[in-house]
Short mmCIF file of N, CA and C in Angstrom, two decimals:
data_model
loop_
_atom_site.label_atom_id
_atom_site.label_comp_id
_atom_site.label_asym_id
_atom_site.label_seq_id
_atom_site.Cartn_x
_atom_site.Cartn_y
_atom_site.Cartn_z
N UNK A 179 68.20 33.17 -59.68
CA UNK A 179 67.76 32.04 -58.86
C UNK A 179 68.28 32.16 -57.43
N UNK A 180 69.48 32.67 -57.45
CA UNK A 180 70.13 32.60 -55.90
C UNK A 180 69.28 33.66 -55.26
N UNK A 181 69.01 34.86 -55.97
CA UNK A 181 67.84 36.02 -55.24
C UNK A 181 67.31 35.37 -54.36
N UNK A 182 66.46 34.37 -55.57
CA UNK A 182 65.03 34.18 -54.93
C UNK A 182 65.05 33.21 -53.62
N UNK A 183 66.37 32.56 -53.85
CA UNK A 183 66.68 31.28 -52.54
C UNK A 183 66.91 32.16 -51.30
N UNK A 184 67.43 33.51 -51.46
CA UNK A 184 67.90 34.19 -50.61
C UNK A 184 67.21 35.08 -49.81
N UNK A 185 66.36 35.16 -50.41
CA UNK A 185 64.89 35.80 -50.11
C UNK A 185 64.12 34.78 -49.12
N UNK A 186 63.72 33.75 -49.70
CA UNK A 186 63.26 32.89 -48.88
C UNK A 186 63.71 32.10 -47.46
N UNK A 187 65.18 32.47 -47.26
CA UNK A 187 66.11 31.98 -46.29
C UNK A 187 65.28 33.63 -45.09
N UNK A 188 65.48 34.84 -45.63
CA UNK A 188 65.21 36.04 -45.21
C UNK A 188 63.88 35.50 -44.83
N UNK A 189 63.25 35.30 -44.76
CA UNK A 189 61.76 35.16 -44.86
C UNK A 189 61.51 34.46 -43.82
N UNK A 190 61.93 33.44 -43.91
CA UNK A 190 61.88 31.44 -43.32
C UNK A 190 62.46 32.52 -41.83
N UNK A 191 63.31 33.19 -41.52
CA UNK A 191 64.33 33.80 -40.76
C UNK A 191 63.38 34.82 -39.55
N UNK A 192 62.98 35.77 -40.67
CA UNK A 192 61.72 36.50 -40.09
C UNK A 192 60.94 36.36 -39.45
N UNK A 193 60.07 35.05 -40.08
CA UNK A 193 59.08 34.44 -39.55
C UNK A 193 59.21 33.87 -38.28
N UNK A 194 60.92 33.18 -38.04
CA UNK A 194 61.10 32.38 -36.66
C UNK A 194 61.31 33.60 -35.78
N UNK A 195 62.08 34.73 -35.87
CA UNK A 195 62.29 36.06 -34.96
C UNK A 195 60.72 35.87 -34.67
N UNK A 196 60.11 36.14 -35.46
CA UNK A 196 58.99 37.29 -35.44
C UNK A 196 58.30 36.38 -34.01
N UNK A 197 57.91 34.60 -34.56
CA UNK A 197 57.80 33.97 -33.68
C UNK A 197 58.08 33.64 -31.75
N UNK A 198 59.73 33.67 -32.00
CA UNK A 198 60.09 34.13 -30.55
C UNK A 198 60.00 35.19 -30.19
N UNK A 199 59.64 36.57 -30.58
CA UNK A 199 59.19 37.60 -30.19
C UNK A 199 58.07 37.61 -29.16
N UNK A 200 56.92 36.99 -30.12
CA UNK A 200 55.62 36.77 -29.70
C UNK A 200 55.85 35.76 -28.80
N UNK A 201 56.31 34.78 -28.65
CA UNK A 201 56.87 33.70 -27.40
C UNK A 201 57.37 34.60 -26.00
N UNK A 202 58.04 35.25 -26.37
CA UNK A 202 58.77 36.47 -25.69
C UNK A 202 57.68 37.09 -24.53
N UNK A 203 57.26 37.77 -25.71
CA UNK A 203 55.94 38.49 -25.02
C UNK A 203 54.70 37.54 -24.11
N UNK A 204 54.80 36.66 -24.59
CA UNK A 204 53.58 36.00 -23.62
C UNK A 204 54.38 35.41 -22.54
N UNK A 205 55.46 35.43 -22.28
CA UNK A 205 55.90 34.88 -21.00
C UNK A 205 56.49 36.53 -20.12
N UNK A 206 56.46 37.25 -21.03
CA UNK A 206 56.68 38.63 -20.40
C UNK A 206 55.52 38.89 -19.80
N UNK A 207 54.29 38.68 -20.11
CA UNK A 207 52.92 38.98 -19.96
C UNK A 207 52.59 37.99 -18.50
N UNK A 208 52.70 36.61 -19.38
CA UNK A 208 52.45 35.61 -17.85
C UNK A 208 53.07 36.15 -16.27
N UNK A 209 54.29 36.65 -16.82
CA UNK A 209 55.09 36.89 -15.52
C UNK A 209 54.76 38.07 -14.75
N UNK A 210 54.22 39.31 -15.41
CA UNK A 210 53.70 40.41 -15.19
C UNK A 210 52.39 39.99 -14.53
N UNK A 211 51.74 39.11 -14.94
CA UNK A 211 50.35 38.99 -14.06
C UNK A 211 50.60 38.45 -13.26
N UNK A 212 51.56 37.20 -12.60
CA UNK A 212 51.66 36.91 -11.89
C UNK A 212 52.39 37.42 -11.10
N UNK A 213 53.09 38.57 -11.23
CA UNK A 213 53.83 39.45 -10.03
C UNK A 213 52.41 40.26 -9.45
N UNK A 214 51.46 40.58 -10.73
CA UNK A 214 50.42 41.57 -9.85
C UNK A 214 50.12 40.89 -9.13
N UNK A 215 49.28 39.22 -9.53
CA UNK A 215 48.37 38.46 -8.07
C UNK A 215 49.12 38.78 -7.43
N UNK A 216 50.48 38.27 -6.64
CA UNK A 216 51.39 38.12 -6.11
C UNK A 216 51.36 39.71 -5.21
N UNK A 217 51.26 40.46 -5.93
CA UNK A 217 51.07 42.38 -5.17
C UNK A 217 50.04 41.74 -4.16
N UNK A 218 48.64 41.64 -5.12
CA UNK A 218 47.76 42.04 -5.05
C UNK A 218 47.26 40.86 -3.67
N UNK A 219 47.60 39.76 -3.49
CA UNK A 219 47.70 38.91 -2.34
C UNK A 219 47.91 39.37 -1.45
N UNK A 220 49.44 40.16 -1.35
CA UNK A 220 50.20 40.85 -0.56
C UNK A 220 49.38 41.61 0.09
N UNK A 221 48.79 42.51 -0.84
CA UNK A 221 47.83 44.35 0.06
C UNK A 221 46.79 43.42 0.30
N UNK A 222 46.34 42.81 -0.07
CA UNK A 222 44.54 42.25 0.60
C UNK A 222 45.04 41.29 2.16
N UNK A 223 46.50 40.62 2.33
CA UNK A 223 46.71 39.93 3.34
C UNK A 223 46.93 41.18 4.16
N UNK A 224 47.81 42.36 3.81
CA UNK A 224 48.09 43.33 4.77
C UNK A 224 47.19 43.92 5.17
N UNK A 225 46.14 44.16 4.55
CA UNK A 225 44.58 44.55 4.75
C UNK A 225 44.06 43.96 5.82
N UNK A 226 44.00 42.45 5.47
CA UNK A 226 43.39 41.93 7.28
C UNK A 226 43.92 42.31 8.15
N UNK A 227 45.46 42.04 7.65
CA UNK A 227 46.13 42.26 9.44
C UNK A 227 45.71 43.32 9.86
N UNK A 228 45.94 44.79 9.23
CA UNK A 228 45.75 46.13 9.82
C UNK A 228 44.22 45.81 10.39
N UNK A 229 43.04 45.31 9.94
CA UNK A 229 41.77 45.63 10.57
C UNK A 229 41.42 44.55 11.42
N UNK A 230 42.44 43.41 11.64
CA UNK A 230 42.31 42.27 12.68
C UNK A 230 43.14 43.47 13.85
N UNK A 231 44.06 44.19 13.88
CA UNK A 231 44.75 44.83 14.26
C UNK A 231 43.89 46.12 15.30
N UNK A 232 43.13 46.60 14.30
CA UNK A 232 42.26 47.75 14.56
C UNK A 232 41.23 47.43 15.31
N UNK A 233 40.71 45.91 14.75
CA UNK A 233 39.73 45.43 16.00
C UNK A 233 39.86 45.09 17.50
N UNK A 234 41.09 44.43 16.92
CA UNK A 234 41.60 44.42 18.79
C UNK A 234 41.96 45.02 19.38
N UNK A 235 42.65 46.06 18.62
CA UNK A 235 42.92 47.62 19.65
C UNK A 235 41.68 48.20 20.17
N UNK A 236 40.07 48.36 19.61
CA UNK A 236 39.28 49.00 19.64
C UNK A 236 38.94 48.09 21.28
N UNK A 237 38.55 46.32 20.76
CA UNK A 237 37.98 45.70 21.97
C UNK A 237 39.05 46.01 23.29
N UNK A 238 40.04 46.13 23.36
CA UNK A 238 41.24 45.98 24.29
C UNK A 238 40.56 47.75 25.03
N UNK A 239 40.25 48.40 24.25
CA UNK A 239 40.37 50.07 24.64
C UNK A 239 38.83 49.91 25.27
N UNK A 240 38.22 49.55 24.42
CA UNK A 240 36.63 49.41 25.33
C UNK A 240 36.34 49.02 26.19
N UNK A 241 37.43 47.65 26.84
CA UNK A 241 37.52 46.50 27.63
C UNK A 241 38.06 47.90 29.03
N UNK A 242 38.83 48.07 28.22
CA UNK A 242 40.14 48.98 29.72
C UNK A 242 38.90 50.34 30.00
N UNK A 243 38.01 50.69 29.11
CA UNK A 243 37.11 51.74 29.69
C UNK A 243 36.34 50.96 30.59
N UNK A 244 35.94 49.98 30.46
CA UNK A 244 34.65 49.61 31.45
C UNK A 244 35.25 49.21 32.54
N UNK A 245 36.61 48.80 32.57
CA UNK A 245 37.24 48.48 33.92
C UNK A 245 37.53 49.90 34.41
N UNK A 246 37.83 50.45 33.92
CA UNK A 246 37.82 52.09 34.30
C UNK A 246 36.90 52.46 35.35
N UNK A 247 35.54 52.24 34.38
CA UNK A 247 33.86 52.91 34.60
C UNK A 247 33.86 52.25 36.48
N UNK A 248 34.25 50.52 35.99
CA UNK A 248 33.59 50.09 37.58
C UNK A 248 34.65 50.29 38.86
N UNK A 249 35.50 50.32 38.37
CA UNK A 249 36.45 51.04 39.46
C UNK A 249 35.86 52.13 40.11
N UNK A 250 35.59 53.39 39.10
CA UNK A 250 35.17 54.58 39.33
C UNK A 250 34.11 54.24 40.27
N UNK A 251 32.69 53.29 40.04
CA UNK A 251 31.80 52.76 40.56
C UNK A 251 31.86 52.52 42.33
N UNK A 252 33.41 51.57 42.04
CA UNK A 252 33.48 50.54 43.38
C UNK A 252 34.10 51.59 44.23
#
C-alpha cells in the first residue's frame, strides 16, 4: 500500500515539474520574441536614419553642384 501512495506522490510531483517546465518555456519564448521585435524595431529605425541620411547628403551635393554650375556661368 505505501508503494502505491508513493508512486502517486512521484507522479502528482512530475506532473507539477513537468508543468513549470512548460510555464518556463513559454515565458522563455515570450521574452525571445520580444527581444527580436525589439532588434527588429531597432534595424528598420536605423534603416531610415541611414536613407533620411543618404537623401540629404545626395540633395545638399546636387544643391552645391548647381551653385557650382552658375558661378561657373556668372
Amino acid at each position: 500500500m505505501q508503494g502505491k501512495q508513493r508512486v502517486k506522490e512521484y507522479n502528482c510531483q512530475h506532473q507539477r515539474e513537468r508543468h513549470r517546465h512548460r510555464q518556463e518555456n513559454r515565458q522563455v519564448s515570450e521574452y525571445n520574441y520580444r527581444h527580436w521585435q525589439g532588434q527588429h524595431q531597432r534595424m528598420q529605425e536605423h534603416c531610415r536614419q541611414v536613407r533620411e541620411y543618404i537623401c540629404r547628403h545626395r540633395q545638399e551635393r546636387h544643391q552645391q553642384m548647381r551653385e557650382h554650375q552658375s558661378q561657373m556661368k556668372g
